Short mmCIF file of C-alpha atoms in Angstrom, two decimals:
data_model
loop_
_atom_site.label_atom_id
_atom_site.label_comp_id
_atom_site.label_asym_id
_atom_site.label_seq_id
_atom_site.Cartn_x
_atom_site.Cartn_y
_atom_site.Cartn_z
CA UNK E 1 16.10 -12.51 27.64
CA UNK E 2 17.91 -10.40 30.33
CA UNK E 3 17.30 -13.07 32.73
CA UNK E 4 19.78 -15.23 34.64
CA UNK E 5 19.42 -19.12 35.42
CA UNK E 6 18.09 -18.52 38.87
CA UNK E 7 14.60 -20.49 38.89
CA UNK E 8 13.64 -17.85 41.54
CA UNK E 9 13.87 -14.97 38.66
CA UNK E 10 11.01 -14.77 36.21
CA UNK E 11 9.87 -12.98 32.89
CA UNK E 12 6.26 -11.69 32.86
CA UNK E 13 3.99 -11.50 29.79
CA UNK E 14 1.43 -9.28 30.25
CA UNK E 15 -1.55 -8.83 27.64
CA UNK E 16 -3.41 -6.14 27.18
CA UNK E 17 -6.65 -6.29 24.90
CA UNK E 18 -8.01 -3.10 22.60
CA UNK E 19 -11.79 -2.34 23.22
CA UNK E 20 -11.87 0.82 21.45
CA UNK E 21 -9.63 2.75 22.46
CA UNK E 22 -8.81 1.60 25.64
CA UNK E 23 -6.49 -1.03 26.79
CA UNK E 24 -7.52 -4.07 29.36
CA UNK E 25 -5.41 -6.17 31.07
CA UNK E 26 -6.92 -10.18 30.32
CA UNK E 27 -3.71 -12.07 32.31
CA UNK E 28 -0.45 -12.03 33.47
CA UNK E 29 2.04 -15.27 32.97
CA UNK E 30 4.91 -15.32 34.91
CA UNK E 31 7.41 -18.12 33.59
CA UNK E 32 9.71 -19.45 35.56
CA UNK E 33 14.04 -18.41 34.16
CA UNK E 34 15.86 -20.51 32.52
CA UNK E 35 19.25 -20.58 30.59
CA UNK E 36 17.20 -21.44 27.40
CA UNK E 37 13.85 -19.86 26.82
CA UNK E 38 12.26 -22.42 24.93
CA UNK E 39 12.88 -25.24 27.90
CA UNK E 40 10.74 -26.17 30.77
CA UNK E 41 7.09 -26.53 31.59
CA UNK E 42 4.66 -24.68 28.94
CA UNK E 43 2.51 -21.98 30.44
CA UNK E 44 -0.55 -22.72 31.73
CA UNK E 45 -3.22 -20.90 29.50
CA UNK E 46 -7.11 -22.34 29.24
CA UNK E 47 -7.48 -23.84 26.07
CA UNK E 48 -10.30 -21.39 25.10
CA UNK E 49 -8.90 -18.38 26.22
CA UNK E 50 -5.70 -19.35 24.83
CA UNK E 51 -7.63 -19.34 21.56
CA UNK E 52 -9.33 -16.44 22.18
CA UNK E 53 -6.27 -14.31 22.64
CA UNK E 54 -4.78 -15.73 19.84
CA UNK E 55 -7.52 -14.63 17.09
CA UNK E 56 -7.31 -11.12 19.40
CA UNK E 57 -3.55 -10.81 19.04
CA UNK E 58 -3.64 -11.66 15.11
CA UNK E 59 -6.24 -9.08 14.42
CA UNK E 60 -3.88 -6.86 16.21
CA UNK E 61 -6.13 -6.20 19.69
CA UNK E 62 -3.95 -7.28 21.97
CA UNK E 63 -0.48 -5.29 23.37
CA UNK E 64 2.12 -8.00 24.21
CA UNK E 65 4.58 -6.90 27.02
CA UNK E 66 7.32 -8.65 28.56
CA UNK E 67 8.87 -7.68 31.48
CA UNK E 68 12.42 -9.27 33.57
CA UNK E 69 12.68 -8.78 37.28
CA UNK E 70 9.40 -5.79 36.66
CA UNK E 71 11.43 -4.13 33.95
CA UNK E 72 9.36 -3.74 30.47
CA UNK E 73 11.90 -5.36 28.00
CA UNK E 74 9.88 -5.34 25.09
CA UNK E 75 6.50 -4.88 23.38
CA UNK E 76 4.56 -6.00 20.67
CA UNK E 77 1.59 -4.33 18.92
CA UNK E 78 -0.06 -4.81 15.89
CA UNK E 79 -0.91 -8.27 14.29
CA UNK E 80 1.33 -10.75 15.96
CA UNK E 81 1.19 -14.35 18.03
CA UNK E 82 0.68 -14.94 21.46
CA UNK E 83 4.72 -14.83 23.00
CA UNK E 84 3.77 -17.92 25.15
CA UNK E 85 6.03 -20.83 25.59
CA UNK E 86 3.32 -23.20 24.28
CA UNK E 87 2.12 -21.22 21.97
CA UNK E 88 4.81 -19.77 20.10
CA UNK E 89 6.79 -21.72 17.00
CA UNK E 90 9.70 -23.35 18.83
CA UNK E 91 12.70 -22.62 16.10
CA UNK E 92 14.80 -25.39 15.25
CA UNK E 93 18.24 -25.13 16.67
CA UNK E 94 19.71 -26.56 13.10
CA UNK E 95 17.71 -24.12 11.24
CA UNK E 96 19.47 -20.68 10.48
CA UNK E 97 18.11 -17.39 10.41
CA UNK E 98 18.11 -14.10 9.15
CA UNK E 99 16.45 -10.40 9.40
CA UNK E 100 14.11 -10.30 6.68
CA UNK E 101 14.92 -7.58 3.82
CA UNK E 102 12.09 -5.17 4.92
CA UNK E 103 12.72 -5.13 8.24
CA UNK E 104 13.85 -1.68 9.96
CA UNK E 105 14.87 -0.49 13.29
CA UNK E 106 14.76 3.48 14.52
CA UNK E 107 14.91 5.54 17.10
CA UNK E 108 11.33 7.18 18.31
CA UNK E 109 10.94 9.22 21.71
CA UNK E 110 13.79 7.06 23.17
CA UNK E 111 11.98 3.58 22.68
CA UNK E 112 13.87 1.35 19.46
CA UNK E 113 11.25 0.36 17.04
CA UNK E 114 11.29 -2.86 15.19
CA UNK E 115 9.08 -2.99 12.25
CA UNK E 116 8.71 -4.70 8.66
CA UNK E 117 7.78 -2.92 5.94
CA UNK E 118 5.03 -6.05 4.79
CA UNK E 119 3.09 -5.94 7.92
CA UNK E 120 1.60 -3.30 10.62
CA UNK E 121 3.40 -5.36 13.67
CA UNK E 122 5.68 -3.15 15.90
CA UNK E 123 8.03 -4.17 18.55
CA UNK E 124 9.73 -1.86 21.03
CA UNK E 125 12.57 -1.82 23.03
CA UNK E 126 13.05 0.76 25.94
CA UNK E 127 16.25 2.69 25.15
CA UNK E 128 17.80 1.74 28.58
CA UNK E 129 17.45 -1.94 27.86
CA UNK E 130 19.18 -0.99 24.30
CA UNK E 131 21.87 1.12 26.01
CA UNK E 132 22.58 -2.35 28.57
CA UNK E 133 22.50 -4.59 25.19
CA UNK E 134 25.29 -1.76 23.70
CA UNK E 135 26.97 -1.52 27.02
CA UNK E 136 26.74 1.26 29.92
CA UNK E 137 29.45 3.06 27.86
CA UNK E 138 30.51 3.55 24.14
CA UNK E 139 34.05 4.63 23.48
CA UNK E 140 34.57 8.18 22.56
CA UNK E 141 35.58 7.02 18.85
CA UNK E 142 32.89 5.23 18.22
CA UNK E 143 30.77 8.33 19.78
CA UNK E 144 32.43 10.64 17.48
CA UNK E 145 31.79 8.49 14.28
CA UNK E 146 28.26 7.23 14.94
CA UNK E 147 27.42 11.68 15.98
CA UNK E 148 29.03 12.61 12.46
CA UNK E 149 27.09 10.59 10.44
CA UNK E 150 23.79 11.62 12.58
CA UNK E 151 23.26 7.97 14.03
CA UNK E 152 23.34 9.49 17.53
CA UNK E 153 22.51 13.45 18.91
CA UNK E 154 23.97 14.96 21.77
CA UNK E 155 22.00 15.49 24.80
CA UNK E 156 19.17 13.25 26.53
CA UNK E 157 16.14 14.12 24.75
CA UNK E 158 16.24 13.69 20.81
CA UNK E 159 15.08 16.82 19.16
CA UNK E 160 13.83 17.34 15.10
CA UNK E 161 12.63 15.41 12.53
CA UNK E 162 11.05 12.35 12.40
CA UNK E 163 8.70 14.06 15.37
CA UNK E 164 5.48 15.57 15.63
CA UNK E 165 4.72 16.31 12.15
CA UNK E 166 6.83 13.46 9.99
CA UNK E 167 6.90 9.80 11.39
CA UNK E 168 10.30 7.91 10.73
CA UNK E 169 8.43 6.61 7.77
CA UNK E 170 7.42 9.30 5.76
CA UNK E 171 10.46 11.17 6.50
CA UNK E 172 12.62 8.06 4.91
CA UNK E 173 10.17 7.50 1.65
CA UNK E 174 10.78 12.05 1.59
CA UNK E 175 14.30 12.31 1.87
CA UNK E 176 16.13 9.32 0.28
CA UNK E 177 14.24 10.07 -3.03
CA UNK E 178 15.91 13.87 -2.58
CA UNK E 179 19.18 14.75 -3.71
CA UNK E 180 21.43 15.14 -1.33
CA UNK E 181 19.81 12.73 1.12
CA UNK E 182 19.33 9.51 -1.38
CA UNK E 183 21.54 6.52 -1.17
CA UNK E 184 23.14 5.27 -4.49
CA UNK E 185 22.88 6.82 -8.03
CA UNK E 186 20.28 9.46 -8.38
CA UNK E 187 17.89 9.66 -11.51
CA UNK E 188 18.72 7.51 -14.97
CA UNK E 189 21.54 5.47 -13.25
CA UNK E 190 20.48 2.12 -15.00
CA UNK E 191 21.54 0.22 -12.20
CA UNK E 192 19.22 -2.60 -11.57
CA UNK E 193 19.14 -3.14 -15.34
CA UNK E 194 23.15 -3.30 -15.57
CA UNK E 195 22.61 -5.81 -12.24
CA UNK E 196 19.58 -7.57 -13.30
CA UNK E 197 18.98 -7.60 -16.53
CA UNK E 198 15.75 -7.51 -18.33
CA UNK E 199 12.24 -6.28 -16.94
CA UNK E 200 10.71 -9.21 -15.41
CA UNK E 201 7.45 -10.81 -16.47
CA UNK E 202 4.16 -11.09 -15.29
CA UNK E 203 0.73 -12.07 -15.96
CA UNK E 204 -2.56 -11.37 -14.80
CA UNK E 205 -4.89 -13.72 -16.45
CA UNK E 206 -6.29 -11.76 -18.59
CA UNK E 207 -4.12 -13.19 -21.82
CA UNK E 208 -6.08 -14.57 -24.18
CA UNK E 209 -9.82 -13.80 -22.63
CA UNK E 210 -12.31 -11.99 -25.59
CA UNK E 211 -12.12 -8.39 -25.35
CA UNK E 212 -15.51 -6.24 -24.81
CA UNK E 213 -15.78 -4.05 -27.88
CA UNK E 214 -16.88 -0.55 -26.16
CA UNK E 215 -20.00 1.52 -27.92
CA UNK E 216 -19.24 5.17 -28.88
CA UNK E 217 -19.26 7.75 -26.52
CA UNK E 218 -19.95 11.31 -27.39
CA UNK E 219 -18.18 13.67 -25.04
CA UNK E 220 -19.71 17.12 -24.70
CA UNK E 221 -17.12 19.39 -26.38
CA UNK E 222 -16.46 21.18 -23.18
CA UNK E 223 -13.44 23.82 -23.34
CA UNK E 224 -10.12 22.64 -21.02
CA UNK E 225 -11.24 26.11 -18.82
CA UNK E 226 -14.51 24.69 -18.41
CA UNK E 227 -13.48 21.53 -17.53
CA UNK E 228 -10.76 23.57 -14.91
CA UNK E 229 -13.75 25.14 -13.47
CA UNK E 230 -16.23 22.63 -13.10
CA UNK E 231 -13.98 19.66 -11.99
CA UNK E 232 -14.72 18.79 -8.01
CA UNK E 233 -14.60 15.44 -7.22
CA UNK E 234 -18.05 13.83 -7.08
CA UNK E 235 -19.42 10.29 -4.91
CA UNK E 236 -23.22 10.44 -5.68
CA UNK E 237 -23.16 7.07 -7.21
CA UNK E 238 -27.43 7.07 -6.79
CA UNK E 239 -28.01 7.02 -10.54
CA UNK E 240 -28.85 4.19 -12.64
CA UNK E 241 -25.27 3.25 -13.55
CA UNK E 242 -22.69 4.39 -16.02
CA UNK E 243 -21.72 1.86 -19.15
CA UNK E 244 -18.75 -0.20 -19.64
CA UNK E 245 -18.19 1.98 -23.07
CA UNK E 246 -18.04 5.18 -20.78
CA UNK E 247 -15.21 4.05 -18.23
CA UNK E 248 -13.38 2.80 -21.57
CA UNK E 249 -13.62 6.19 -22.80
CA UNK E 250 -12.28 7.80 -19.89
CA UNK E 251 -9.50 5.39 -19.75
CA UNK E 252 -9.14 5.87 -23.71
CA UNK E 253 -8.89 9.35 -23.73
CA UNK E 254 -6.57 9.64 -20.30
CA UNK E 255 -4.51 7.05 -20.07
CA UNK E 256 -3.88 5.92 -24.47
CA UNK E 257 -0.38 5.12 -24.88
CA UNK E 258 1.39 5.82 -28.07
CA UNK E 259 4.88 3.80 -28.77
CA UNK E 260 7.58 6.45 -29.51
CA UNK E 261 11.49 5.39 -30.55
CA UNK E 262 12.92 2.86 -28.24
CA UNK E 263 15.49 3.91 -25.67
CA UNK E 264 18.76 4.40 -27.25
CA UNK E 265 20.65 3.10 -24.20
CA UNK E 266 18.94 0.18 -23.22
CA UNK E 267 16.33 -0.30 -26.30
CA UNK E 268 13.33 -0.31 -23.82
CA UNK E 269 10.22 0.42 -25.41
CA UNK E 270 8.63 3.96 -24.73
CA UNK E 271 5.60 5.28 -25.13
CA UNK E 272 3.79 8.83 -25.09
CA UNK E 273 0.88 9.14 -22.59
CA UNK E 274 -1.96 11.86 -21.94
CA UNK E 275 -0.22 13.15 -18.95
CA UNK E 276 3.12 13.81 -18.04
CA UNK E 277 5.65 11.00 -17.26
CA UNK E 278 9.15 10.93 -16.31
CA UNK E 279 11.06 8.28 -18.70
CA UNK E 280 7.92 7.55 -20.91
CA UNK E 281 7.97 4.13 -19.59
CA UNK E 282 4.45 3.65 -19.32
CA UNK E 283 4.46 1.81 -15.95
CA UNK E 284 1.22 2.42 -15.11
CA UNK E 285 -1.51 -0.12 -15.76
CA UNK E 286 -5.57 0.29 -14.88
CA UNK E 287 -8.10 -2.29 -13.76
CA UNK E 288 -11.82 -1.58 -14.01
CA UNK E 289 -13.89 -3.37 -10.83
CA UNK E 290 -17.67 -3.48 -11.26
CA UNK E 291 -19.79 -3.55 -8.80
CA UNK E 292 -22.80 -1.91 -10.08
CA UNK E 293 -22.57 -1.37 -13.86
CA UNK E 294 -23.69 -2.94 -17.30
CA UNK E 295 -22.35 -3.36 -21.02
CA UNK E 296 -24.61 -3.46 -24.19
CA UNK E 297 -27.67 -4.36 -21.56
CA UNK E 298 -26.04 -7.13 -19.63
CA UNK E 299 -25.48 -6.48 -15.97
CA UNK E 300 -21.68 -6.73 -15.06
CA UNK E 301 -21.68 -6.64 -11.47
CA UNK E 302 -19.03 -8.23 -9.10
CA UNK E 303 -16.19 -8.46 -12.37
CA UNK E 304 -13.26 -7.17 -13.21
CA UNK E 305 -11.64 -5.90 -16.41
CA UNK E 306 -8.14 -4.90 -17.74
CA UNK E 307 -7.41 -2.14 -20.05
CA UNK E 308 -4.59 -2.14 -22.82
CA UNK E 309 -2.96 0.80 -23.62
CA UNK E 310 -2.04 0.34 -26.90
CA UNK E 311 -5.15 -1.61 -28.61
CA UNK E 312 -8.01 0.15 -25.42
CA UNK E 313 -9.52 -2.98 -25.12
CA UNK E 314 -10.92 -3.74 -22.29
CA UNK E 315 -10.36 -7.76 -21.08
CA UNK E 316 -12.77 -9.92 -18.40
CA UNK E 317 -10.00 -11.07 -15.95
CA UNK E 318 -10.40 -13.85 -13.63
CA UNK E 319 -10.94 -13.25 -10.39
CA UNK E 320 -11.72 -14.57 -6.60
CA UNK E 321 -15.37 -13.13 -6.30
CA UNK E 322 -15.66 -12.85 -2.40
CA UNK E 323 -12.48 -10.61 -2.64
CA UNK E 324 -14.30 -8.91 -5.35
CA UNK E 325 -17.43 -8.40 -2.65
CA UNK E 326 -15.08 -7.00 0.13
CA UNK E 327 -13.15 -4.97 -2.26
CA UNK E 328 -15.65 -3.36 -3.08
CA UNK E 329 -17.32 -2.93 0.34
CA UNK E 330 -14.06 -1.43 1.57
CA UNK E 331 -13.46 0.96 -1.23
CA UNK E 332 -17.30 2.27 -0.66
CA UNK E 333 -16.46 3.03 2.86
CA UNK E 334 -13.81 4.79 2.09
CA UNK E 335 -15.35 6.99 -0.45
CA UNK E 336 -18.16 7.69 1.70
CA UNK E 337 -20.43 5.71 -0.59
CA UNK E 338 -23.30 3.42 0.27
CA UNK E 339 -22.28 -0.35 -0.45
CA UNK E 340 -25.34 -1.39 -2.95
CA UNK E 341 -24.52 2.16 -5.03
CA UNK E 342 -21.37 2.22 -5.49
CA UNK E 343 -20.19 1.76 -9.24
CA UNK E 344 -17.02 1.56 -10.67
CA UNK E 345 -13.63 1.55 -9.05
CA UNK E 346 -10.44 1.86 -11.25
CA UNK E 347 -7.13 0.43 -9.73
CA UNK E 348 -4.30 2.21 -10.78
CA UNK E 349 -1.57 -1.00 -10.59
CA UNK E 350 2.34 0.24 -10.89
CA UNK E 351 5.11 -2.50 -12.87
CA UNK E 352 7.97 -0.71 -10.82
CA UNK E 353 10.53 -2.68 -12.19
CA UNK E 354 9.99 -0.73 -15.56
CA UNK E 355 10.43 2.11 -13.47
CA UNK E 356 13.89 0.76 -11.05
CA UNK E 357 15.18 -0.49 -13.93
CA UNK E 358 16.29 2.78 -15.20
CA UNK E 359 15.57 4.76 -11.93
CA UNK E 360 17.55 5.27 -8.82
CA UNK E 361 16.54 6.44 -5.67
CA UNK E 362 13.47 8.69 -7.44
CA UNK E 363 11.69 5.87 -9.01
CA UNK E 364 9.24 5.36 -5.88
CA UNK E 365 8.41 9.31 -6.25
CA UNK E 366 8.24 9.04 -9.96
CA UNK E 367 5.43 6.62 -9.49
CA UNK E 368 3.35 8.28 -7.43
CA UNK E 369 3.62 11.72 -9.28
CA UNK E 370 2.95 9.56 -12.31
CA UNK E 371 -0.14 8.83 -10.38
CA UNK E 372 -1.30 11.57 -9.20
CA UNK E 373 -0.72 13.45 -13.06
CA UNK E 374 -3.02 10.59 -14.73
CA UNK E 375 -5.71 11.31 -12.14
CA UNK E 376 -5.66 14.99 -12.90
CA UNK E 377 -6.04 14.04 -16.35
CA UNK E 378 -8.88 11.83 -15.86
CA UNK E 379 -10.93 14.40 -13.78
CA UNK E 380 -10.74 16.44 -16.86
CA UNK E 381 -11.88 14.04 -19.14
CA UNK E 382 -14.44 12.93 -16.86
CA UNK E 383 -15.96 16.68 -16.77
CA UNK E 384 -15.98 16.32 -20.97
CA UNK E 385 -17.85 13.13 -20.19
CA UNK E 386 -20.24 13.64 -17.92
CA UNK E 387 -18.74 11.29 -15.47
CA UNK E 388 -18.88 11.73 -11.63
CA UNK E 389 -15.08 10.50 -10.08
CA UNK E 390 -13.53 10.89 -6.97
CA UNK E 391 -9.49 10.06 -6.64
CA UNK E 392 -9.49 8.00 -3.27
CA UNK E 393 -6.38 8.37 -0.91
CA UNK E 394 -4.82 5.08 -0.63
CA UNK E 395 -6.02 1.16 0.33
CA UNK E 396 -4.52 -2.25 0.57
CA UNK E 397 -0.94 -3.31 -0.32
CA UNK E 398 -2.43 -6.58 -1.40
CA UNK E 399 -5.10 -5.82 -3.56
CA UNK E 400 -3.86 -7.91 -6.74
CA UNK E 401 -2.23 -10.95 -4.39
CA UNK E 402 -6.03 -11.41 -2.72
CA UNK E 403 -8.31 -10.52 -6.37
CA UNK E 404 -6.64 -12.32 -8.85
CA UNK E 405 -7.14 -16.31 -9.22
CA UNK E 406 -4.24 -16.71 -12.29
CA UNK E 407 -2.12 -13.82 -11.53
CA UNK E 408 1.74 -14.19 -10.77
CA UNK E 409 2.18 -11.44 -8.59
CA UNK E 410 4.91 -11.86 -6.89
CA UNK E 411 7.73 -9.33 -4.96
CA UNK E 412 8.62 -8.14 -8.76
CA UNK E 413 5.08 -7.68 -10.05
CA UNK E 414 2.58 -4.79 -10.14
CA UNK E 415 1.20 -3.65 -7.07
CA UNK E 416 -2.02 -0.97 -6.85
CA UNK E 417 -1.00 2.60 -6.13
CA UNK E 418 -3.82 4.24 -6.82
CA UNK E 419 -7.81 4.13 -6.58
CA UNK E 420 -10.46 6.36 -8.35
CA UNK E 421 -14.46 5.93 -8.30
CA UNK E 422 -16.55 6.47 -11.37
CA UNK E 423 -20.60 6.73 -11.87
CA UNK E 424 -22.91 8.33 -13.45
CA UNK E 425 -24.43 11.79 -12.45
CA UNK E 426 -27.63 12.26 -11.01
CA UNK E 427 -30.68 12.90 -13.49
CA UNK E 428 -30.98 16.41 -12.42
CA UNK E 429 -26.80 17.68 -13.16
CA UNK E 430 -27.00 15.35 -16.05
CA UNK E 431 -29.90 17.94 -17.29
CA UNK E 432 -28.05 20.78 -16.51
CA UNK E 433 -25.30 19.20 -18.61
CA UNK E 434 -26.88 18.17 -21.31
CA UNK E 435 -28.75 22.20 -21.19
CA UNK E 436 -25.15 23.46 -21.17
CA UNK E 437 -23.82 21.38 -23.94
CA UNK E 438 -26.77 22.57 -26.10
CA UNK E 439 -26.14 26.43 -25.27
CA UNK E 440 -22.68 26.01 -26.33
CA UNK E 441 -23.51 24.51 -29.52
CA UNK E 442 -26.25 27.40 -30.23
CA UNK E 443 -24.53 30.27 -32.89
#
């Protein structure tokens, strides 16, 4: 803190609670200085406001500020703990620390932001309490170096990008996979793999489970125009649901893989896939959840299955079933879909390392074009299959961690980058359909 021994001088901590969106002050502690802030007299907090705050401030509805001698030296938003002295971890003096590897500090509208990439928290730091941490001057040669290499502009007011259309964020995932503005090797550098080694391994429970042998499915025959035409994405999930053997069919016809000649530079096995994919790597792995669906008659609600590339089976894979529920519940939000109709969601789970081994500084933008190519390829099929889908636009980092009961999914394992609903049609298009289909088929 920025506050001297003097037990006349005091930090504040101010909270401020989100009801909607508006911000209301609960308290204000003011602690009494010292040389060390973890000595002294805990704050006086009632025990059940105390607690209160606390499940507030980790839901991330409550705006931490601290203040020394009325100046605002920091803030913290998003999930976080109380910063009280009796309520906050007291570190061991013996114990060292370190900045964890996704944390990341930048410059917005002259405040420093503090942020990890794992969680939503953010801390801030006025830039005038940075400039007093820096000193009240920098020497000119340290000016000159830090203003080449665009650390620090000219002039008070920062100006350009990251601003009102890019946050520091999207701007960083944008230009370090660009050439020119990456960091390292760029494209087929084999880096990782020269540094690491082999791919790592993972498993997601699934290993040894019977497979579900999906019926035939008879697709309509429709012309790759057609299918151009027609394709909308579609969330009327009202109809009696879709079978098992359908989603398998979509996933069979978009996402097959077919093992090519191993790479001749590493001997890494590749593979070539429905839609287009830098590196033929076949990173890309896909996860049918049910949550209104059946299979040969049985009802399949609330499971979850895995489907191989190479053999299209498709694999029961244990699972936690209230993450399941809320998976579900969340996804139907988010596709605009009542809870009880929603069908089938497909997670579209990435094994980056397959990717990073060979990649460098493009790998992250490989994987999402890879992504966004497989779901174009689906919506086709879909059309030839009478399917309604809908690509969603994003969800949860940790889908896999929170579903999967047997899974090793750690830092190195796959993690979900894509989502896409898939039902049935309605009774009435499905007629239509099935009218066209028969048109076609007439000489």
């Amino acid at each position: 803190m920025l506050c001297s021994s003097d037990s006349s001088d005091f930090y504040g901590i101010e909270l401020l609670v989100l009801t909607g969106t508006t911000e209301h002050p609960v308290t204000i502690q003011r602690v009494p200085a010292r040389t060390s802030a973890v000595e002294g007299p805990p704050v006086t907090i009632p025990a059940q406001e105390l607690g209160r705050l606390e499940i507030l401030a980790g839901q991330g509805r409550v705006r931490s500020i601290i203040r020394c001698h009325g100046q605002e030296v920091m803030a913290l938003a998003g999930p976080h703990a109380i910063p009280t002295l009796d309520a906050s971890p007291r570190r061991d003096e013996r114990t060292p620390v370190c900045l964890d590897p996704g944390t990341y500090i930048h410059w917005e509208s002259g405040i420093a932001v503090i942020a990890n990439l794992a969680t939503s928290t953010r801390i801030t730091v006025p830039g005038e309490v940075v400039a007093q941490l820096l000193g009240p001057h920098l020497p000119a040669w340290q000016a000159q170096l830090l203003l080449h290499a665009g650390v620090l502009q000219k002039g008070p007011t920062p100006a350009g990008e990251p601003g009102r259309w890019w946050s520091f964020e999207e701007l960083l995932s944008y230009n370090r996979s660009r050439l020119g503005t990456h960091l390292g090797e760029y494209g087929g550098s084999y880096t990782r793999a020269t540094a690491h080694g082999s791919i790592p391994e993972w498993t997601d429970g699934s290993e040894g489970a019977p497979a579900c042998e999906p019926e035939p499915v008879v697709a309509a025959g429709r012309t790759l125009g057609e299918c151009l035409t027609n394709r909308h994405s579609r969330r009327d999930h009202s109809a009696p649901p879709a079978s098992l053997s359908e989603v398998a069919a979509l996933l069979t016809r978009s996402a097959h893989a077919t093992p090519c000649d191993p790479d001749p530079g590493q001997g890494t096995a590749l593979y070539s896939l429905p839609y287009p994919a830098g590196g033929a790597l076949d990173e890309l792995s896909h996860y049918i959840v049910v949550n209104r669906g059946v299979h040969r008659g049985a009802d399949l609600s609330h499971s979850v299955f895995r489907y191989d590339h190479l053999s299209d089976a498709i694999t029961p894979v244990a699972v936690n079933a209230a993450a399941c529920d809320r998976l579900c519940a969340l996804y139907a939000r988010m596709g605009m879909i009542p809870p009880d109709e929603l069908q089938y969601l497909i997670l579209v789970a990435c094994d980056f390392p397959r990717l990073s081994h060979k990649y460098e500084s493009v790998a992250a933008a490989l994987m999402y074009k890879h992504v966004g190519a497989w779901m174009q390829t689906a919506s086709l099929v879909a059309e030839d299959l009478n399917l309604a889908v809908c690509p969603l636009g994003g969800g949860p980092a940790d889908i896999l961690d929170s579903l999967f009961t047997e899974a090793t999914t750690t830092t190195s394992g796959p993690k979900v980058v894509g989502e896409f609903v898939v039902a049935s049609r309605p009774a009435a298009e499905s007629a239509g359909y099935a009218a066209a289909k028969s048109d076609r088929r007439t000489p």
